[in-house]
CSV table of C-alpha atoms and ligand atoms in Angstrom, one decimal:
chain,number,residue,atom,x,y,z
A,1,MET,CA,89.3,83.7,134.9
A,2,ILE,CA,87.8,86.8,133.3
A,3,PRO,CA,89.9,87.7,130.2
A,4,THR,CA,91.6,91.1,130.5
A,5,LEU,CA,93.8,93.3,128.2
A,6,PRO,CA,96.0,96.3,129.0
A,7,ILE,CA,94.3,99.3,127.5
A,8,MET,CA,95.9,102.7,126.9
A,9,GLU,CA,92.7,104.4,125.8
A,10,THR,CA,89.3,104.0,124.2
A,11,PHE,CA,87.5,106.7,122.2
A,12,TYR,CA,84.8,107.1,119.6
A,13,SER,CA,86.1,109.1,116.6
A,14,ILE,CA,86.5,109.1,112.9
A,15,GLN,CA,88.9,106.7,111.2
A,16,GLY,CA,91.5,109.1,109.7
A,17,GLU,CA,93.5,106.7,107.5
A,18,GLY,CA,93.3,104.2,104.7
A,19,PHE,CA,90.2,102.6,103.1
A,20,TYR,CA,87.8,103.4,105.9
A,21,GLN,CA,88.9,107.0,106.2
A,22,GLY,CA,86.0,109.2,107.2
A,23,HIS,CA,84.0,106.4,108.8
A,24,ALA,CA,82.8,106.7,112.4
A,25,ALA,CA,84.6,104.1,114.5
A,26,PHE,CA,85.2,103.2,118.1
A,27,PHE,CA,88.9,102.8,118.9
A,28,ILE,CA,90.4,100.4,121.5
A,29,ARG,CA,94.1,101.1,121.9
A,30,LEU,CA,95.9,98.2,123.5
A,31,ALA,CA,99.0,99.0,125.4
A,32,GLY,CA,102.3,97.3,124.8
A,33,CYS,CA,104.7,97.5,121.8
A,34,ASP,CA,108.3,96.4,121.3
A,35,VAL,CA,108.6,97.4,117.6
A,36,GLY,CA,110.3,100.7,118.4
A,37,CYS,CA,109.6,102.9,115.5
A,38,VAL,CA,111.6,106.1,115.9
A,39,TRP,CA,108.8,108.3,114.7
A,40,CYS,CA,106.1,106.5,116.7
A,41,ASP,CA,103.4,109.0,117.8
A,42,VAL,CA,102.1,106.9,120.6
A,43,LYS,CA,105.3,106.0,122.5
A,44,GLU,CA,103.3,106.2,125.7
A,45,SER,CA,101.6,103.0,124.6
A,46,TRP,CA,104.9,101.0,124.6
A,47,ASP,CA,105.0,100.0,128.3
A,48,ALA,CA,101.9,97.8,129.0
A,49,GLY,CA,102.7,97.9,132.7
A,50,GLN,CA,101.8,101.7,132.7
A,51,HIS,CA,98.2,101.0,131.7
A,52,LYS,CA,95.2,99.4,133.4
A,53,LEU,CA,93.9,95.9,132.7
A,54,ARG,CA,90.3,96.0,131.5
A,55,SER,CA,87.8,93.2,131.1
A,56,ILE,CA,86.3,92.3,127.7
A,57,ASP,CA,82.9,92.9,129.3
A,58,SER,CA,83.7,96.5,130.3
A,59,LEU,CA,85.1,97.2,126.9
A,60,LEU,CA,82.0,95.8,125.2
A,61,ASP,CA,79.7,97.9,127.5
A,62,GLU,CA,81.6,101.0,126.5
A,63,VAL,CA,81.4,100.2,122.8
A,64,LYS,CA,77.7,99.7,123.2
A,65,SER,CA,77.3,103.2,124.6
A,66,SER,CA,78.3,104.6,121.2
A,67,GLU,CA,76.5,104.4,117.9
A,68,THR,CA,79.4,102.7,116.1
A,69,GLU,CA,79.3,99.8,113.7
A,70,ILE,CA,83.1,99.5,113.5
A,71,VAL,CA,85.5,98.8,116.3
A,72,ILE,CA,89.2,99.4,115.5
A,73,ILE,CA,91.7,97.5,117.6
A,74,THR,CA,94.9,99.4,117.5
A,75,GLY,CA,98.0,99.9,119.6
A,76,GLY,CA,100.6,99.5,120.6
A,77,GLU,CA,100.8,96.2,118.9
A,78,PRO,CA,97.6,94.3,119.4
A,79,LEU,CA,99.0,91.0,118.2
A,80,MET,CA,101.2,90.8,121.2
A,81,TYR,CA,98.0,89.5,122.8
A,82,ASP,CA,95.4,86.8,122.0
A,83,CYS,CA,92.7,88.9,120.4
A,84,SER,CA,90.2,86.1,120.1
A,85,PRO,CA,88.2,86.7,123.3
A,86,LEU,CA,87.7,90.4,122.5
A,87,THR,CA,87.0,90.0,118.8
A,88,THR,CA,84.6,87.1,119.3
A,89,ALA,CA,82.7,89.2,121.9
A,90,LEU,CA,82.5,92.2,119.5
A,91,GLN,CA,81.4,90.1,116.5
A,92,THR,CA,78.8,88.2,118.5
A,93,ALA,CA,77.4,91.6,119.5
A,94,GLY,CA,77.2,92.6,115.8
A,95,TYR,CA,80.2,94.8,115.4
A,96,LYS,CA,82.7,94.8,112.6
A,97,THR,CA,86.2,94.2,113.9
A,98,HIS,CA,89.1,96.0,112.3
A,99,LEU,CA,92.8,95.4,113.2
A,100,GLU,CA,95.7,97.8,112.8
A,101,THR,CA,99.0,95.9,113.2
A,102,SER,CA,102.6,95.9,112.3
A,103,ALA,CA,102.3,92.1,111.7
A,104,ALA,CA,105.3,91.5,113.9
A,105,TYR,CA,103.4,88.8,115.8
A,106,ALA,CA,101.2,85.8,114.9
A,107,LEU,CA,97.6,86.6,113.9
A,108,SER,CA,94.9,85.9,116.5
A,109,GLY,CA,91.3,87.0,116.6
A,110,GLN,CA,88.4,87.1,114.2
A,111,TRP,CA,88.6,90.1,111.9
A,112,ASP,CA,86.4,91.8,109.3
A,113,TRP,CA,89.3,94.0,108.2
A,114,ILE,CA,93.0,93.7,108.6
A,115,CYS,CA,95.3,96.7,108.0
A,116,VAL,CA,99.0,95.8,108.1
A,117,SER,CA,101.5,98.6,108.4
A,118,PRO,CA,104.9,96.9,108.3
A,119,LYS,CA,107.7,98.5,110.1
A,120,LYS,CA,111.5,98.4,109.4
A,121,PHE,CA,112.3,98.0,113.1
A,122,LYS,CA,110.7,94.5,113.5
A,123,ALA,CA,110.0,92.5,110.4
A,124,PRO,CA,106.4,91.6,109.6
A,125,LEU,CA,105.4,87.9,109.5
A,126,ASP,CA,104.6,86.6,106.0
A,127,GLU,CA,101.5,84.7,107.1
A,128,VAL,CA,100.0,88.0,108.5
A,129,LEU,CA,100.9,90.0,105.4
A,130,ALA,CA,99.2,87.4,103.3
A,131,LYS,CA,95.9,88.0,105.2
A,132,ALA,CA,95.9,91.8,104.9
A,133,ASN,CA,93.0,93.6,103.4
A,134,GLU,CA,95.0,96.8,103.3
A,135,LEU,CA,98.7,97.4,103.3
A,136,LYS,CA,99.7,100.8,104.6
A,137,VAL,CA,103.3,101.8,104.3
A,138,VAL,CA,104.4,104.9,106.2
A,139,VAL,CA,106.8,107.0,104.1
A,140,TYR,CA,109.6,108.6,106.1
A,141,ASN,CA,112.3,108.8,103.5
A,142,LYS,CA,113.1,107.9,99.9
A,143,SER,CA,114.1,104.3,100.6
A,144,ASP,CA,110.6,103.6,101.8
A,145,PHE,CA,109.3,103.4,98.2
A,146,ASP,CA,111.4,100.3,97.4
A,147,TRP,CA,110.5,98.9,100.8
A,148,ALA,CA,106.8,99.4,100.0
A,149,LEU,CA,107.2,97.5,96.7
A,150,LYS,CA,109.0,94.7,98.5
A,151,HIS,CA,106.1,94.2,100.9
A,152,ALA,CA,103.4,94.5,98.3
A,153,ALA,CA,104.8,91.3,96.8
A,154,GLY,CA,103.8,89.5,99.9
A,155,VAL,CA,100.1,90.5,100.1
A,156,SER,CA,97.1,89.0,98.3
A,157,GLU,CA,95.9,90.2,94.9
A,158,ASP,CA,92.8,91.8,96.5
A,159,CYS,CA,94.8,93.7,99.1
A,160,LEU,CA,94.6,97.5,98.8
A,161,LEU,CA,97.9,99.4,98.7
A,162,TYR,CA,98.3,102.7,100.5
A,163,LEU,CA,101.2,105.1,101.1
A,164,GLN,CA,101.0,107.4,104.0
A,165,PRO,CA,103.5,110.2,104.8
A,166,GLU,CA,105.0,110.2,108.3
A,167,TRP,CA,103.4,113.3,109.8
A,168,SER,CA,106.6,115.3,110.4
A,169,LYS,CA,107.9,114.5,106.9
A,170,GLU,CA,104.6,115.2,105.0
A,171,LYS,CA,105.7,118.4,103.2
A,172,GLU,CA,109.0,116.8,102.1
A,173,MET,CA,107.6,113.4,101.0
A,174,LEU,CA,104.2,114.4,99.4
A,175,PRO,CA,105.7,115.5,96.1
A,176,LEU,CA,107.8,112.2,95.9
A,177,MET,CA,104.7,110.2,96.8
A,178,THR,CA,102.6,111.9,94.1
A,179,ASP,CA,105.2,111.0,91.6
A,180,PHE,CA,105.4,107.4,92.8
A,181,ILE,CA,101.6,107.0,92.7
A,182,GLN,CA,101.4,108.5,89.2
A,183,LYS,CA,103.9,105.9,88.0
A,184,ASN,CA,102.4,103.1,90.2
A,185,PRO,CA,98.6,103.8,90.1
A,186,GLN,CA,97.8,100.6,92.0
A,187,TRP,CA,99.0,102.5,95.1
A,188,LYS,CA,96.8,105.2,96.7
A,189,LEU,CA,97.5,108.1,99.1
A,190,SER,CA,96.4,107.9,102.7
A,191,LEU,CA,96.5,111.1,104.7
A,192,GLN,CA,95.9,111.2,108.5
A,193,ILE,CA,92.8,113.4,108.3
A,194,HIS,CA,92.2,113.1,112.0
A,195,LYS,CA,95.4,115.2,112.6
A,196,TYR,CA,94.1,117.9,110.3
A,197,MET,CA,90.8,117.8,112.1
A,198,GLY,CA,92.6,118.0,115.5
A,199,VAL,CA,90.9,114.8,116.8
A,200,ARG,CA,92.4,111.5,118.0
B,301,SF4,FE1,104.5,102.9,117.6
B,301,SF4,FE2,103.0,101.3,116.1
B,301,SF4,FE3,105.7,101.4,115.7
B,301,SF4,FE4,104.7,100.3,117.9
B,301,SF4,S1,104.4,99.6,115.7
B,301,SF4,S2,106.4,101.6,117.8
B,301,SF4,S3,102.9,101.6,118.3
B,301,SF4,S4,104.2,103.1,115.4
């Protein structure tokens, strides 16, 4: 059987967040998520049944039509699926595979970079947090700082730590985030520059 995945959208853009901010990247957004973040900006991804199944081959062909070196698998929640066939095909073709996940499901796939953005609505798994290259905590209210520190205790020593304001709370949270980062300089600020740029 040809492996397929439910895909909400694919696009070639600029990574707007975290350590790879500013890098050209091809995005594959898997459909399906049951984490239920109240501020989710891709709620249309939640119901996988609303989106087409696509073969790994067709996704790979589309990636090859771009000049990208990096393919970012995002969602939705990609780890609801076995990511091994897709990531193996991409790495075999020479691409770097990056994952964006809430870590709510067990890790599958072969990854060059794992960004974990844990969510309060469905707890992250310890074993996925431990494999993160980058921890990105979305700051929606003041209690998220303590929550960020709690999850930072579960990542590896080399893991990069980012705070990112939730888009609608940015003006309110940025002064508090600046203060937190000045007191905890191991944390860095991530802004969603693709939203400032008006691109996906
Ligand atoms: Fe939305 Fe991501 Fe939260 Fe799922 S994990 S509800 S896709 S923000």
